[in-house]
XYZ file of C-alpha atoms in Angstrom:
579
model
C -54.130 -32.034 -26.326
C -57.035 -30.273 -28.373
C -57.917 -28.435 -25.242
C -54.155 -27.442 -24.951
C -54.052 -26.436 -28.476
C -57.347 -24.145 -28.136
C -56.150 -22.476 -25.134
C -52.758 -21.548 -26.579
C -54.100 -19.505 -29.023
C -51.824 -21.048 -31.569
C -48.496 -19.862 -29.418
C -45.804 -23.062 -29.129
C -44.691 -21.454 -25.917
C -48.129 -21.235 -24.432
C -49.259 -24.326 -26.072
C -46.221 -25.931 -24.085
C -47.234 -24.399 -20.882
C -50.686 -25.866 -20.890
C -49.491 -29.342 -21.642
C -46.888 -29.195 -18.779
C -49.627 -28.052 -16.380
C -52.026 -31.408 -16.937
C -51.923 -33.123 -13.806
C -51.842 -30.148 -11.655
C -50.552 -30.591 -8.107
C -47.703 -33.111 -9.284
C -46.509 -31.527 -12.677
C -42.900 -31.312 -13.343
C -41.282 -28.085 -14.917
C -39.710 -29.162 -18.204
C -36.908 -27.834 -20.144
C -37.161 -28.711 -23.964
C -33.666 -28.032 -26.024
C -33.126 -28.147 -29.605
C -34.457 -26.967 -32.958
C -36.954 -27.549 -35.825
C -35.841 -28.612 -39.308
C -38.301 -28.639 -42.178
C -38.142 -31.962 -44.126
C -40.549 -34.240 -45.356
C -39.160 -37.292 -43.584
C -39.503 -37.792 -39.913
C -37.832 -34.831 -38.493
C -38.682 -33.748 -34.610
C -38.527 -30.515 -33.181
C -36.517 -31.555 -30.417
C -33.561 -33.936 -29.714
C -33.681 -34.184 -26.231
C -36.163 -33.623 -22.930
C -34.972 -32.949 -19.441
C -36.815 -33.108 -16.427
C -36.962 -32.806 -12.586
C -39.378 -34.290 -10.004
C -39.387 -33.959 -6.185
C -39.779 -37.677 -5.098
C -41.429 -36.430 -1.896
C -44.462 -35.452 -3.920
C -45.337 -38.854 -5.228
C -48.724 -40.331 -4.361
C -48.517 -43.882 -5.741
C -45.971 -45.821 -7.338
C -46.492 -46.019 -11.297
C -48.542 -42.769 -11.535
C -47.860 -40.708 -14.307
C -47.586 -37.130 -13.527
C -46.205 -35.254 -16.758
C -46.625 -35.313 -20.105
C -44.369 -33.994 -23.097
C -45.491 -32.758 -26.318
C -43.206 -33.906 -29.313
C -44.090 -32.304 -32.328
C -42.640 -34.603 -35.143
C -42.869 -33.281 -39.052
C -43.857 -35.977 -41.605
C -46.231 -37.879 -39.094
C -48.153 -39.612 -41.702
C -45.159 -41.692 -42.467
C -44.452 -43.028 -39.363
C -45.600 -46.615 -38.472
C -44.569 -47.324 -34.934
C -43.400 -45.472 -31.694
C -41.958 -47.460 -28.903
C -39.676 -46.754 -26.076
C -35.797 -48.368 -26.366
C -35.678 -50.467 -23.768
C -32.258 -51.570 -24.252
C -30.980 -47.887 -23.697
C -33.522 -46.570 -21.141
C -34.437 -47.548 -18.002
C -38.069 -48.131 -18.634
C -39.441 -45.174 -17.139
C -40.205 -43.480 -20.583
C -43.717 -44.182 -22.369
C -44.787 -42.546 -25.495
C -48.160 -42.614 -27.171
C -49.306 -41.066 -30.679
C -52.362 -38.548 -29.733
C -54.023 -39.084 -33.256
C -53.285 -35.533 -33.768
C -52.547 -34.268 -37.005
C -51.965 -30.927 -39.284
C -51.709 -28.877 -35.600
C -50.800 -25.657 -37.540
C -49.461 -22.692 -35.425
C -47.039 -19.974 -36.522
C -43.287 -20.956 -36.079
C -40.577 -18.952 -34.729
C -39.098 -16.445 -37.563
C -36.076 -17.774 -39.002
C -36.649 -21.483 -38.334
C -38.590 -22.511 -41.159
C -42.147 -21.838 -43.233
C -44.676 -19.976 -40.870
C -47.265 -22.759 -41.041
C -46.006 -26.509 -41.131
C -47.812 -29.488 -40.590
C -47.012 -31.502 -36.841
C -48.226 -34.610 -35.604
C -48.180 -34.750 -31.460
C -46.582 -37.439 -29.337
C -46.918 -37.491 -25.961
C -44.552 -38.654 -23.533
C -45.313 -39.763 -19.671
C -43.302 -40.422 -16.865
C -43.800 -43.356 -14.593
C -42.554 -42.112 -11.198
C -42.333 -45.920 -9.879
C -39.173 -46.629 -11.533
C -37.652 -43.604 -10.444
C -34.863 -43.130 -7.335
C -33.306 -39.651 -6.114
C -30.363 -38.923 -8.343
C -30.242 -42.179 -9.916
C -31.914 -42.137 -13.420
C -29.421 -41.802 -16.378
C -31.771 -41.305 -19.389
C -33.358 -43.234 -22.315
C -34.000 -43.134 -25.732
C -36.848 -43.002 -28.093
C -37.004 -44.065 -31.895
C -39.603 -43.410 -34.493
C -39.422 -45.488 -37.596
C -41.731 -44.835 -40.859
C -39.884 -47.569 -42.733
C -38.589 -44.640 -44.770
C -36.686 -43.047 -42.103
C -36.189 -42.823 -38.137
C -35.648 -39.927 -35.704
C -34.357 -40.395 -32.161
C -35.151 -38.580 -28.800
C -32.884 -38.769 -26.019
C -34.413 -37.876 -22.578
C -32.736 -37.202 -19.683
C -33.160 -36.476 -15.635
C -32.563 -32.443 -15.371
C -28.950 -31.702 -13.952
C -28.256 -30.219 -10.828
C -26.338 -26.751 -10.608
C -23.175 -27.086 -8.664
C -21.072 -23.880 -7.325
C -17.494 -24.279 -5.930
C -16.994 -22.667 -3.274
C -20.566 -21.932 -1.751
C -19.011 -18.916 0.011
C -16.368 -16.796 -0.006
C -14.673 -14.602 2.723
C -13.024 -11.662 1.618
C -11.003 -8.788 3.365
C -9.720 -5.562 2.712
C -7.400 -2.761 4.524
C -8.197 0.773 3.636
C -5.514 2.181 1.585
C -4.124 -1.320 0.633
C -4.054 -3.124 -2.609
C -7.679 -4.385 -3.964
C -7.609 -8.026 -3.332
C -7.361 -10.345 -6.289
C -10.658 -11.708 -7.994
C -11.927 -14.972 -6.633
C -12.740 -17.703 -8.909
C -16.045 -19.779 -8.320
C -16.404 -23.091 -10.803
C -19.863 -23.298 -12.046
C -20.800 -26.791 -13.123
C -23.500 -29.108 -13.858
C -24.203 -32.787 -12.834
C -25.496 -33.726 -16.353
C -25.406 -31.588 -20.124
C -23.912 -28.609 -20.349
C -26.335 -25.663 -18.919
C -26.744 -21.947 -19.852
C -27.348 -19.892 -16.963
C -27.274 -16.046 -15.980
C -25.647 -14.429 -12.938
C -26.785 -11.269 -10.754
C -25.479 -9.726 -7.744
C -27.048 -8.508 -4.370
C -26.611 -5.109 -5.677
C -23.748 -3.927 -3.747
C -21.488 -1.349 -5.663
C -18.596 -2.950 -4.107
C -19.341 -6.543 -5.615
C -18.720 -7.450 -9.274
C -18.661 -10.801 -11.283
C -17.219 -11.366 -14.626
C -19.757 -14.376 -15.509
C -17.377 -15.758 -18.181
C -18.904 -17.873 -21.170
C -22.447 -18.565 -19.235
C -22.350 -22.300 -19.946
C -21.419 -24.997 -17.799
C -18.618 -25.807 -17.347
C -16.983 -22.263 -16.491
C -15.931 -20.038 -14.023
C -16.719 -16.779 -12.604
C -14.407 -14.107 -11.651
C -15.853 -12.343 -8.460
C -13.884 -9.077 -7.638
C -14.096 -5.864 -5.291
C -14.199 -2.267 -5.602
C -13.773 -1.296 -2.167
C -13.363 2.244 -2.857
C -14.677 4.565 -0.109
C -15.754 1.439 2.325
C -15.350 2.255 5.752
C -14.429 -0.113 8.280
C -16.916 -2.821 8.941
C -18.371 -5.833 7.903
C -20.369 -6.248 4.526
C -22.681 -9.156 3.019
C -23.505 -9.734 -0.376
C -24.735 -12.532 -2.701
C -23.972 -13.615 -6.318
C -26.684 -15.676 -7.926
C -26.687 -18.268 -10.457
C -29.625 -19.028 -12.270
C -30.680 -21.849 -15.161
C -33.848 -20.556 -17.341
C -36.737 -22.654 -17.606
C -36.516 -25.057 -14.578
C -33.397 -26.465 -16.350
C -31.514 -27.261 -13.162
C -33.011 -29.335 -10.464
C -31.741 -26.889 -7.965
C -31.692 -23.445 -9.732
C -30.804 -20.761 -8.283
C -27.914 -21.111 -6.362
C -26.113 -18.327 -4.480
C -22.489 -17.835 -3.405
C -22.522 -15.979 -0.390
C -19.730 -12.949 -0.101
C -18.722 -11.502 2.991
C -16.141 -8.786 3.278
C -14.348 -7.303 6.172
C -12.676 -3.830 5.724
C -10.439 -2.572 8.113
C -8.170 0.403 9.098
C -5.054 0.866 6.978
C -2.336 2.882 8.026
C -2.814 6.425 7.534
C -0.160 9.163 6.608
C 2.342 9.030 8.940
C 4.992 11.923 8.024
C 6.358 14.493 5.354
C 9.786 15.405 5.857
C 11.133 17.928 5.674
C 7.579 19.668 6.972
C 9.041 23.266 6.434
C 10.541 24.792 3.210
C 11.838 28.540 2.787
C 9.575 30.815 0.698
C 11.319 31.647 -2.390
C 13.599 28.492 -2.504
C 13.720 26.164 -5.624
C 11.988 23.102 -5.964
C 11.783 21.189 -2.898
C 12.060 17.236 -2.600
C 9.825 15.729 0.299
C 9.622 11.996 1.535
C 6.427 10.927 2.655
C 5.951 7.881 4.554
C 2.936 5.603 5.214
C 1.905 2.163 4.539
C 0.437 0.318 1.512
C 1.253 2.622 -0.873
C 0.010 1.805 -4.369
C 1.753 2.743 -7.514
C -1.364 4.723 -8.497
C -1.194 6.723 -5.376
C -0.765 10.368 -6.061
C 0.354 13.026 -4.048
C -1.126 16.626 -4.143
C -0.293 19.849 -2.837
C -3.683 21.564 -1.860
C -4.861 19.627 -4.683
C -2.615 19.849 -7.568
C -0.611 16.831 -8.118
C 2.988 16.627 -7.768
C 5.503 14.460 -9.404
C 5.981 11.439 -7.479
C 8.546 8.592 -7.011
C 7.774 5.371 -5.451
C 10.602 4.009 -3.119
C 9.022 1.368 -1.561
C 4.829 0.522 -0.279
C 5.564 2.816 2.475
C 8.182 5.508 1.254
C 7.685 7.786 -1.757
C 9.181 10.942 -2.532
C 7.129 14.101 -4.510
C 8.743 17.535 -5.469
C 7.110 20.562 -4.447
C 7.609 23.276 -7.514
C 9.301 26.705 -6.409
C 5.977 28.040 -7.907
C 4.061 26.579 -4.960
C 6.763 28.018 -2.377
C 6.557 31.727 -3.250
C 5.102 32.824 -0.366
C 4.941 32.085 3.155
C 2.012 29.697 4.565
C 0.532 26.406 5.334
C 0.113 24.006 2.469
C -1.692 20.561 2.691
C 0.352 17.737 1.470
C -2.060 14.927 0.497
C -1.974 11.457 -0.764
C -4.697 9.791 -2.603
C -6.722 7.021 -1.109
C -7.555 6.996 2.762
C -4.359 8.327 3.606
C -5.155 11.896 4.379
C -3.279 14.787 4.460
C -0.441 16.711 6.533
C 0.418 20.379 6.808
C 3.741 21.456 5.226
C 4.957 25.242 6.346
C 6.280 27.519 3.993
C 8.288 30.238 6.219
C 9.973 33.479 5.371
C 12.770 33.209 2.875
C 15.943 32.484 3.840
C 17.670 31.505 7.218
C 18.291 34.454 9.597
C 21.252 34.734 12.191
C 22.873 37.716 14.148
C 25.986 38.335 15.082
C 24.860 37.974 18.826
C 24.107 34.579 18.033
C 27.764 33.459 17.114
C 29.421 32.239 20.519
C 32.217 30.188 21.603
C 31.607 26.250 21.248
C 33.021 26.219 24.907
C 31.943 29.025 26.666
C 28.804 30.040 25.010
C 29.789 33.558 25.093
C 29.816 35.689 22.248
C 32.917 38.153 21.072
C 35.840 37.960 18.235
C 36.436 34.570 16.514
C 39.863 32.716 16.192
C 41.134 30.525 13.687
C 40.339 26.952 14.495
C 37.782 27.899 16.993
C 35.114 25.754 17.492
C 31.765 28.163 17.621
C 27.933 27.788 17.525
C 25.699 29.569 15.667
C 21.966 30.417 16.961
C 19.355 31.214 14.276
C 16.243 30.466 12.713
C 15.939 27.901 9.773
C 19.511 27.384 9.504
C 19.527 23.693 9.259
C 16.826 20.475 8.964
C 14.412 19.792 11.642
C 16.340 16.488 12.456
C 19.532 17.009 14.031
C 22.512 15.913 12.083
C 26.172 15.138 13.209
C 29.911 15.277 12.271
C 30.656 13.516 9.098
C 33.889 12.546 7.647
C 34.898 12.113 4.069
C 38.519 11.233 2.729
C 40.166 11.874 6.126
C 38.330 15.483 6.706
C 35.500 16.540 8.477
C 32.777 17.376 5.827
C 31.890 21.076 5.202
C 28.439 20.446 4.034
C 25.927 18.300 6.260
C 22.122 17.734 5.471
C 21.989 20.520 2.720
C 23.499 23.020 5.430
C 26.758 25.188 4.932
C 28.409 27.732 6.942
C 30.530 30.177 4.919
C 33.269 32.638 6.385
C 34.033 34.854 3.800
C 32.944 32.162 1.367
C 35.029 29.581 2.551
C 33.054 26.745 3.703
C 33.884 25.538 7.452
C 34.194 22.175 8.715
C 30.381 21.056 10.573
C 29.798 19.443 13.677
C 26.372 19.696 14.408
C 23.204 21.081 12.261
C 19.890 21.707 13.127
C 17.208 24.326 12.501
C 18.096 26.597 15.373
C 21.841 25.537 16.124
C 25.098 24.873 13.810
C 27.918 24.139 15.396
C 30.975 24.758 12.863
C 35.076 25.086 13.328
C 36.339 28.501 12.064
C 38.652 28.113 8.852
C 42.271 28.808 9.567
C 41.806 31.004 6.549
C 40.796 33.830 8.729
C 44.040 34.094 10.143
C 45.601 37.632 9.929
C 42.150 39.203 9.272
C 40.687 41.765 11.139
C 36.666 40.832 10.297
C 34.947 38.349 8.417
C 31.488 38.196 6.979
C 29.488 34.865 7.941
C 26.508 33.494 6.219
C 24.740 30.231 6.517
C 23.119 28.300 3.536
C 20.376 25.757 4.010
C 18.545 24.062 1.144
C 20.150 26.576 -1.583
C 18.870 29.580 0.710
C 21.315 32.135 2.058
C 20.924 33.917 5.367
C 21.993 37.443 5.925
C 25.573 38.142 6.372
C 26.580 39.182 9.511
C 30.087 40.708 10.214
C 32.271 39.011 12.836
C 35.554 40.402 14.529
C 38.618 37.911 14.397
C 41.146 37.940 16.833
C 44.699 36.023 16.962
C 42.943 33.873 19.962
C 39.994 33.127 22.152
C 40.180 30.560 24.548
C 37.400 28.918 26.003
C 37.279 25.767 28.158
C 34.441 23.047 27.753
C 32.174 22.199 30.584
C 30.917 18.745 31.391
C 27.241 20.210 31.034
C 28.018 22.268 27.756
C 26.716 24.996 29.544
C 29.930 26.965 29.493
C 30.155 27.066 33.381
C 30.360 24.418 36.106
C 32.658 21.429 35.997
C 35.195 21.717 33.275
C 35.461 18.926 30.740
C 38.858 17.653 32.580
C 40.460 14.391 33.109
C 42.377 13.401 36.003
C 45.860 11.598 35.619
C 44.533 8.108 35.845
C 42.374 9.160 32.665
C 39.067 9.442 34.879
C 36.665 12.170 34.577
C 37.419 15.142 37.286
C 34.445 15.515 39.302
C 33.238 16.429 42.665
C 32.867 12.832 43.843
C 36.505 12.373 42.016
C 38.831 15.158 42.825
C 42.473 15.377 41.415
C 45.256 15.378 44.245
C 47.622 18.081 44.441
C 50.739 17.898 42.260
C 48.990 15.504 39.753
C 48.610 16.162 36.294
C 45.333 17.004 34.664
C 44.298 17.442 31.066
C 42.011 20.230 30.120
C 39.933 20.414 26.737
C 39.367 23.836 25.451
C 39.361 25.783 21.713
C 40.095 29.023 20.361
C 43.930 28.568 20.509
C 44.374 30.425 17.203
C 46.981 29.588 14.417
C 49.118 26.704 15.419
C 52.616 25.133 14.034
C 52.446 23.609 11.504
C 49.631 25.241 10.416
C 46.138 23.854 11.096
C 44.214 22.209 8.167
C 40.495 22.500 8.042
C 38.654 19.412 9.187
C 41.681 17.150 10.107
C 41.604 14.997 12.697
C 44.788 15.126 14.978
C 47.146 11.824 14.462
C 50.854 11.597 13.944
C 51.822 15.431 13.999
C 50.213 17.377 16.678
C 50.053 20.950 15.959
C 50.529 23.406 18.840
C 49.578 26.921 19.231
C 51.702 29.708 18.187
C 50.977 32.106 21.191
C 51.928 31.187 24.526
C 49.669 29.041 27.102
C 49.004 29.645 30.419
C 46.889 27.780 33.369
C 45.784 29.128 36.488
C 44.075 26.884 39.084
C 42.929 28.737 42.130
C 44.530 31.594 41.235
C 48.279 29.867 41.135
C 50.027 29.207 37.952
C 50.223 25.689 36.885
C 53.060 23.777 35.183
C 52.192 23.347 31.657
C 53.576 19.997 30.506
C 51.694 19.567 27.143
C 49.399 22.220 25.151
C 48.273 21.369 21.633
C 46.224 19.347 19.575
C 44.033 16.419 21.017
C 44.997 13.082 19.691
C 42.541 11.814 17.431
C 39.885 14.569 17.827
C 39.236 17.260 15.312
C 41.644 20.317 14.371
C 40.471 23.106 16.725
C 40.195 20.791 19.989
C 43.088 21.944 22.301
C 43.988 19.766 25.104
C 46.392 21.233 27.741
C 47.917 19.183 30.341
C 49.063 20.974 33.589
C 50.354 19.881 37.072
C 47.869 20.947 40.107
C 50.530 23.399 42.241
C 50.786 22.497 45.690
C 49.806 25.927 46.801
C 46.228 25.575 45.079
C 43.275 25.725 46.969
C 40.984 22.424 47.851
C 37.571 22.002 47.018
C 35.051 21.261 45.039
C 35.002 24.072 42.934
C 38.288 25.643 42.586
C 38.445 27.754 39.620
C 40.162 27.263 36.339
C 41.231 29.448 33.875
C 43.158 29.319 30.411
C 45.148 32.070 28.869
C 46.403 31.761 25.080
C 48.207 34.884 23.692
C 46.254 37.997 25.426
C 43.211 36.477 25.662
C 41.693 34.433 28.672
C 38.883 31.991 28.955
C 35.526 32.110 30.589
C 35.380 32.467 34.164
C 33.278 30.127 36.489
C 34.522 27.165 35.207
C 35.931 24.828 38.092
C 38.203 21.820 38.886
C 37.689 19.485 41.819
C 40.872 19.347 43.920
C 41.603 17.359 47.036
């Protein structure tokens, strides 16, 4: 001990390290806990000693392999030192070194700088120790005036639970919740430090850093590409205070590709239009996700984890061009087209919905209008509200002299509508289409009392007509109608009716009939007309004519059929199959 004191240079930590290295080759690492109080009576600088030892290094039973130095104040007062066999297993032995007045500088704030200490050495007899079974003992010093006890323990083990973590993450998805790891001691509480292996995606909240406690292992997966990642969380008890320190938690992370941005609807807007609401679909949207147009953030509303809406301000839609709609995270971007202002139509693009031929329009006629940007990209069909066919479908309107027409079909390049009965008696009208608030150019259309057209099976205006046989089967080359039987011919353009037609009203109890006379010619022979009027259950504007096939009509798969309403005839090229 004198040599140890001299080689330490008066430094208490160095002094302790020298003593701990006595008996090189089989030295224990000691963790000394406690503090020093200055009192003339017996007071030790420590209240407990922890130790550990690998039993495989033991060379002979009973061999003392480590010494601990206890510096005791007021040493001149004590009269005896003994191990307390009643509370210890008998493996702790203490002896007075005979050294007095050991003077060295104390730690600042813990008392006078040069106190006097006496030294007490503790030796451990390995023959009494078994792996994991040592429970500690107590040594008591008694001076007859005061006494002081020191408890000695085996060094505890550090326990981490669980010892490994397997985590997963989908790009663009929510970050996994922090995973708890319990930090425990098999004996007295331990102070510890925590480090990670340095990966930027791995983080730890170490909590109190005194056992028992919980570490929270969390992820920061932003920017990680799909793949497998490994990291380590290391828990260390300083100064050899744990038998198995350090301990590690292996963290594995599997990153998979999340669903990317799927669609933006609509994908087209009209330059000069007002604010435009878009619907964005994808997967695993977070409430923290943002939507940008060319990098500028948009007001966003989250409808679900896979759907959100955003508003593109009118200022961003001022001129034609391509915008990039981007969702933050790993979802990417999609193009958004800003096209020339307003829908565009022409008079030549307004045709009969039956014959697909241009010409004057008639009250109640079903017409098709062809143009650009006159409706939504996704087709939408007829809708009925309060018993009437709607005049607005998918933010699309068709206006005849500002009167809204019932709509049958709307799409970006074609709109089908029913000419309002309000045009009756006019010689011409102005037609416009309004889509998403933008008006098309106006075109002038001539108005006639009637403009009959027969619907065709293939919706081309030619070939086999939309005609039912008397048994209600569809007339066809393979299903011709016998002469003398009655066929039902479906057409439009009959003009004003009696009673007057009501825009968008389906025919029910009262079946309006054309005011103008109706004639049917089959193979050039005039047929007997049994009924001409509204088609039951169909919207006003659809004309049904029941006619008997003349015996003088020719037979064949393609017998010409035509319809005359008033002074106007239907298109040529429509046929009927006759036996």
